[in-house]
PDB file of C-alpha atoms in Angstrom:
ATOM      1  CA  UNK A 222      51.484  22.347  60.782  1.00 38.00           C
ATOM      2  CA  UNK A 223      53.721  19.419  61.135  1.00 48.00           C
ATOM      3  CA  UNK A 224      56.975  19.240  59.304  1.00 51.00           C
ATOM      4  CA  UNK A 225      56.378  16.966  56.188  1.00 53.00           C
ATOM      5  CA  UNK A 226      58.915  14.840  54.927  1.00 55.00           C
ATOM      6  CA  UNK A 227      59.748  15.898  50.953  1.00 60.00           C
ATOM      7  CA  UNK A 228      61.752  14.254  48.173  1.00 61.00           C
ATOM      8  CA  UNK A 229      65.384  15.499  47.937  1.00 63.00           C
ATOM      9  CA  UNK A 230      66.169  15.018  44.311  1.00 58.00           C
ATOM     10  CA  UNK A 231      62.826  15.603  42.205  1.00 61.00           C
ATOM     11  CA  UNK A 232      59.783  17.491  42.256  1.00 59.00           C
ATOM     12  CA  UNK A 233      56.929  16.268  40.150  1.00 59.00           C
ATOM     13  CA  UNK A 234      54.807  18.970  38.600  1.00 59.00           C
ATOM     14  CA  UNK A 235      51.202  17.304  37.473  1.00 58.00           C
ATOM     15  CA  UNK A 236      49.801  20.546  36.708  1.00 57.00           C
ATOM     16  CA  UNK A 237      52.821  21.828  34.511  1.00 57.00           C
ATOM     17  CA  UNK A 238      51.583  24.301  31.590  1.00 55.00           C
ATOM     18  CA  UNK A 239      52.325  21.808  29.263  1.00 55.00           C
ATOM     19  CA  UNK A 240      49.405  18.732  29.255  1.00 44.00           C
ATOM     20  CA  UNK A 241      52.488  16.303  30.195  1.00 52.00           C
ATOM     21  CA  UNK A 242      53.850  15.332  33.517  1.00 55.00           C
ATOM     22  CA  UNK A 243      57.118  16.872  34.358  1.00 57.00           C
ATOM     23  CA  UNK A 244      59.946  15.772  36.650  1.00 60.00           C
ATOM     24  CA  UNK A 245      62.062  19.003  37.563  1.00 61.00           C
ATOM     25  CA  UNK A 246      64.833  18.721  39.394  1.00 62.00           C
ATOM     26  CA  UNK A 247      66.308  20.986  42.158  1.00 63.00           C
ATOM     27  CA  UNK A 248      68.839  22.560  40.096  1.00 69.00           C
ATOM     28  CA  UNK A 249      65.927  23.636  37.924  1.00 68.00           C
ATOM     29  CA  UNK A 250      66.295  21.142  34.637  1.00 72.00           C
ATOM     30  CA  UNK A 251      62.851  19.833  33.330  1.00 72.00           C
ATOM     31  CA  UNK A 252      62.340  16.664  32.375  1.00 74.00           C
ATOM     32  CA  UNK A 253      59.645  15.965  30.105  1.00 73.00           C
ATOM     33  CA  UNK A 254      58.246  12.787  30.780  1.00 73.00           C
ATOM     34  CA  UNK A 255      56.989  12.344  27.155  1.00 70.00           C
ATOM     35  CA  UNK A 256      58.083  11.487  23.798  1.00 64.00           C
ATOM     36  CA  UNK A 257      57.777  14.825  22.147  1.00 58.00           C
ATOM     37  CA  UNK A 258      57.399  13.168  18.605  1.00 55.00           C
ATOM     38  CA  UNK A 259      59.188  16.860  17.039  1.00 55.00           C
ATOM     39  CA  UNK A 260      62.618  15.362  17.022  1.00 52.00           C
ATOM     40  CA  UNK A 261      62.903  14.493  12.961  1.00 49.00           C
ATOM     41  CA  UNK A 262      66.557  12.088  11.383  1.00 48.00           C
ATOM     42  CA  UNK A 263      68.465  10.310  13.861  1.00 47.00           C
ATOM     43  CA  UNK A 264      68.156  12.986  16.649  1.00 50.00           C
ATOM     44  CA  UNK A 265      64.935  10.712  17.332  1.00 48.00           C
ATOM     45  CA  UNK A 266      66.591   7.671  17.895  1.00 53.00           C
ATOM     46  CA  UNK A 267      69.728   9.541  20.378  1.00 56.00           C
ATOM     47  CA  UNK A 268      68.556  13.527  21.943  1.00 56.00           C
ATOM     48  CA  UNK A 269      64.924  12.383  22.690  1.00 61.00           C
ATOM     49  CA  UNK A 270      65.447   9.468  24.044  1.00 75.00           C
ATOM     50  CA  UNK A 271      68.377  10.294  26.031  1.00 80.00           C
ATOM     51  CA  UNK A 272      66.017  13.055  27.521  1.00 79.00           C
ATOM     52  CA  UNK A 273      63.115  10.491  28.050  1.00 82.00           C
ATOM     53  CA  UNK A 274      65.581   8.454  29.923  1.00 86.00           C
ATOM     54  CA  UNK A 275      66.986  10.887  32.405  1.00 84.00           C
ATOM     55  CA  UNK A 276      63.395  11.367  32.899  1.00 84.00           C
ATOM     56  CA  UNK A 277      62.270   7.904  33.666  1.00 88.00           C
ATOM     57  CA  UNK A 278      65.402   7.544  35.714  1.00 90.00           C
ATOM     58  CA  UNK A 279      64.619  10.721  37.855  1.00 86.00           C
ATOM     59  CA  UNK A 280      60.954   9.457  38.167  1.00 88.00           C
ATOM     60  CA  UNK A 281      62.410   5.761  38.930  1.00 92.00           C
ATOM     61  CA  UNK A 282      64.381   7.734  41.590  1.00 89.00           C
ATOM     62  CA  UNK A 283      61.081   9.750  42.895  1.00 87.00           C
ATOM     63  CA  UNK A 284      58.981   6.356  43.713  1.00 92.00           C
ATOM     64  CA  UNK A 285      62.149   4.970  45.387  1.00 93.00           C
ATOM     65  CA  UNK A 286      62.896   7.629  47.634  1.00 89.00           C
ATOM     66  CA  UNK A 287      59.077   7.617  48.245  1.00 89.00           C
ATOM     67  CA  UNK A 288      58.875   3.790  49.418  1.00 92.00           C
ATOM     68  CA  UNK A 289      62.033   4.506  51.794  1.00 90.00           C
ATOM     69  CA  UNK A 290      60.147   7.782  53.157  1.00 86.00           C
ATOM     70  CA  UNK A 291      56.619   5.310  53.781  1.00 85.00           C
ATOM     71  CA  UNK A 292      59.248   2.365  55.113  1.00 85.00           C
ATOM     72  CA  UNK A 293      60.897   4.366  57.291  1.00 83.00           C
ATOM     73  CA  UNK A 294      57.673   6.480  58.488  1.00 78.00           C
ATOM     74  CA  UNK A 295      55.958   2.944  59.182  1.00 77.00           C
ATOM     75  CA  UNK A 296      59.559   1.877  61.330  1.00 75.00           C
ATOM     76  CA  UNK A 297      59.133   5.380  62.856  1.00 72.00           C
ATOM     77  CA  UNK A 298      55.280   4.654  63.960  1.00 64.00           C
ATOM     78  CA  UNK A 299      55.485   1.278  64.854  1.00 56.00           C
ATOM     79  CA  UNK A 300      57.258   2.374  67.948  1.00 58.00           C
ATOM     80  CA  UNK A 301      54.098   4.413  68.958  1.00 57.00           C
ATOM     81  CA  UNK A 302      50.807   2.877  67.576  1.00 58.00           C
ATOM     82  CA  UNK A 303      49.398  -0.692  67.416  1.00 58.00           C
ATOM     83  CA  UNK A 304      47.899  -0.079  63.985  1.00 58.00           C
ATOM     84  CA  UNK A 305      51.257   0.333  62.841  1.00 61.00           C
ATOM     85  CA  UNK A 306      51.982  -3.066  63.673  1.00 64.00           C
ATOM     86  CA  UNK A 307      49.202  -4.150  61.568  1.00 68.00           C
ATOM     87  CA  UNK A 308      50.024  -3.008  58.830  1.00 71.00           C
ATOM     88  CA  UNK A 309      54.020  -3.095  58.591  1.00 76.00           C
ATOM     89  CA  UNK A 310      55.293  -1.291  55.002  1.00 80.00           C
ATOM     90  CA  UNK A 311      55.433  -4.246  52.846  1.00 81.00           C
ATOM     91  CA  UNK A 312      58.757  -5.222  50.817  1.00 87.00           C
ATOM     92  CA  UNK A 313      58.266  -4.012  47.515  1.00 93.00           C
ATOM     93  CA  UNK A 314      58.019  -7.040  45.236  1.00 95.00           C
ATOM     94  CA  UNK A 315      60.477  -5.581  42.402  1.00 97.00           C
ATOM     95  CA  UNK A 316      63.610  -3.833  44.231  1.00 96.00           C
ATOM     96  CA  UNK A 317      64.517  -0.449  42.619  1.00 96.00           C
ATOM     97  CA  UNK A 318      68.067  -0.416  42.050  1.00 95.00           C
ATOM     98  CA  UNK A 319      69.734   2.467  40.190  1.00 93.00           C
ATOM     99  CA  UNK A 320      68.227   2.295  36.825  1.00 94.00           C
ATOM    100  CA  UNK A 321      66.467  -0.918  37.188  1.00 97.00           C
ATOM    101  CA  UNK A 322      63.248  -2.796  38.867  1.00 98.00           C
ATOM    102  CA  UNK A 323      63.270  -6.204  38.744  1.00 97.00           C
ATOM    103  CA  UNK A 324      66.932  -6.133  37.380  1.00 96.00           C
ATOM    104  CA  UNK A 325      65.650  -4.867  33.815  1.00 97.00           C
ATOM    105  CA  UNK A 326      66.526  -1.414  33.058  1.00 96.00           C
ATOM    106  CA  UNK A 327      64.060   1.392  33.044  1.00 93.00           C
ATOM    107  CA  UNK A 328      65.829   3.472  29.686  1.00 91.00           C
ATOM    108  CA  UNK A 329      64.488   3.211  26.186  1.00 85.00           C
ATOM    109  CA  UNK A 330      67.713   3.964  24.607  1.00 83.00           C
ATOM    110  CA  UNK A 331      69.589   0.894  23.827  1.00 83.00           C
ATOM    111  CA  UNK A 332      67.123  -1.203  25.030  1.00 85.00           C
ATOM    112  CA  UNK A 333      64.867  -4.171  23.693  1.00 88.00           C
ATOM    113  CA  UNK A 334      61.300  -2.983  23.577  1.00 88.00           C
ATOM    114  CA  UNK A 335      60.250  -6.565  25.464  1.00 93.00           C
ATOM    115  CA  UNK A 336      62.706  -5.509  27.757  1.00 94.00           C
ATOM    116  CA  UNK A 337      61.672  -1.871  28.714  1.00 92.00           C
ATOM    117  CA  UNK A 338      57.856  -2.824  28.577  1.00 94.00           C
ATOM    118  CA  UNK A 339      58.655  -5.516  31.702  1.00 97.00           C
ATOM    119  CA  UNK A 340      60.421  -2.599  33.297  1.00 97.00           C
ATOM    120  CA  UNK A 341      57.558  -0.599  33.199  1.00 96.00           C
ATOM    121  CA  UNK A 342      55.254  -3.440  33.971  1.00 98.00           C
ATOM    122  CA  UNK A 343      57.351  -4.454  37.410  1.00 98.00           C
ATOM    123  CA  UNK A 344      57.303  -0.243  38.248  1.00 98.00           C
ATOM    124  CA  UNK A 345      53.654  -0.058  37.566  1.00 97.00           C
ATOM    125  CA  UNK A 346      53.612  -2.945  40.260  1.00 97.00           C
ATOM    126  CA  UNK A 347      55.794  -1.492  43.013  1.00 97.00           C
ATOM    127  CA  UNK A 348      53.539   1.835  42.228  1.00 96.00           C
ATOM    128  CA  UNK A 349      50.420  -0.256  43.039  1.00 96.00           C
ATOM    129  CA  UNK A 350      51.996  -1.516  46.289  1.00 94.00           C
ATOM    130  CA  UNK A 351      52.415   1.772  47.476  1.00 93.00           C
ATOM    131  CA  UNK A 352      49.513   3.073  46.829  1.00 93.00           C
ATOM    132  CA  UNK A 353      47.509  -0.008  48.500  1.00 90.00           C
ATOM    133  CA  UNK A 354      49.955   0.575  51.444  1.00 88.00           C
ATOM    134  CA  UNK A 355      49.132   4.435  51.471  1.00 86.00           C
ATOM    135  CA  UNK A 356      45.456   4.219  50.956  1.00 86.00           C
ATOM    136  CA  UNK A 357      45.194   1.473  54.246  1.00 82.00           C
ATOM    137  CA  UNK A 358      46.997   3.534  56.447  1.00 77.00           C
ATOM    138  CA  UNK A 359      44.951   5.958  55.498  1.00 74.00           C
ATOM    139  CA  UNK A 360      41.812   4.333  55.939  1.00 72.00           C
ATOM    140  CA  UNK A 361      42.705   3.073  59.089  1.00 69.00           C
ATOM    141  CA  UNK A 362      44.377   6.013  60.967  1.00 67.00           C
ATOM    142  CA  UNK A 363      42.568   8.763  59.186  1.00 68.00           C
ATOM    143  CA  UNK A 364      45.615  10.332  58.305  1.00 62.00           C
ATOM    144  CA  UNK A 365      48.516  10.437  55.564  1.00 54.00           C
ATOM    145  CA  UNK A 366      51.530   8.419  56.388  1.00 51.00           C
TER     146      UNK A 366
END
C-alpha cells in the first residue's frame, strides 16, 4: 500500500463514543467540538468556551494543513500527469491564517456573534472548495489525491 500523507497536529475522530465530533490531538487531549450546555454561572461564558475555541482552532488548523497536503500533492502530480494540469489546486478564496479565515477570527470567546458567524461562513466556503477540488480529481483520475 502506498505511503499516505497524514495530518501532523490533529486527528479527527467522527465515530467518537460520544454523538459529537472530536478533534484529539497527538499528545492525547480531546477536544470536544460542541457546546456541552452542562457548564452552569459564569464558567459558561469562560471554561466552555475557551475549550470550544481550542477546538475550532485545532479543527481551523486540520482543514489548513489539509489544503497544503491537496496543494502540494497537485504541485507534486503536475510534474507527471496531464490531468493534473487541468485541474491545478485552486487558491482557497478565504486564506487561513492562525486563528482566522477571511481575517475574522474563528473563537467564540470575546467575539461578536456577527463576527464569528462570517468566520464560520468563509470556513464553510474554503471546506466546499476542497471538497469540489477532491471530488474532481477523483472523478477524473479514479483515485484519491
Amino acid at each position: 500500500m502506498e505511503n499516505q500523507p497524514t495530518l501532523e497536529a490533529q486527528e479527527m475522530d467522527p465515530n467518537s463514543m460520544e454523538e459529537v465530533l472530536l478533534c484529539r490531538k497527538k499528545d492525547g487531549a480531546v477536544l470536544p467540538l460542541h457546546g456541552g450546555g452542562g457548564e452552569v454561572g459564569l464558567s459558561r461564558f469562560f471554561y466552555s468556551n475557551k475549550r470550544f475555541d481550542s477546538a475550532m482552532m485545532a479543527f481551523l488548523e486540520c482543514v489548513k494543513e489539509l489544503a497544503d497536503l491537496l496543494a502540494a500533492a497537485a504541485e507534486d502530480r503536475s510534474k507527471d500527469r496531464a490531468i493534473c494540469r487541468l485541474f491545478p489546486f485552486p487558491e482557497l478564496p478565504y486564506e487561513i491564517e492562525g486563528d482566522r479565515v477571511g481575517g475574522f477570527s474563528i473563537r467564540l470567546q470575546l467575539n461578536q456573534d456577527e463576527r464569528w458567524t462570517k468566520a464560520l461562513k468563509l470556513l464553510l466556503i474554503d471546506m466546499k472548495w476542497l471538497l469540489e477540488y477532491i471530488e474532481r480529481i477523483c472523478l477524473v483520475t479514479g483515485a484519491a489525491p
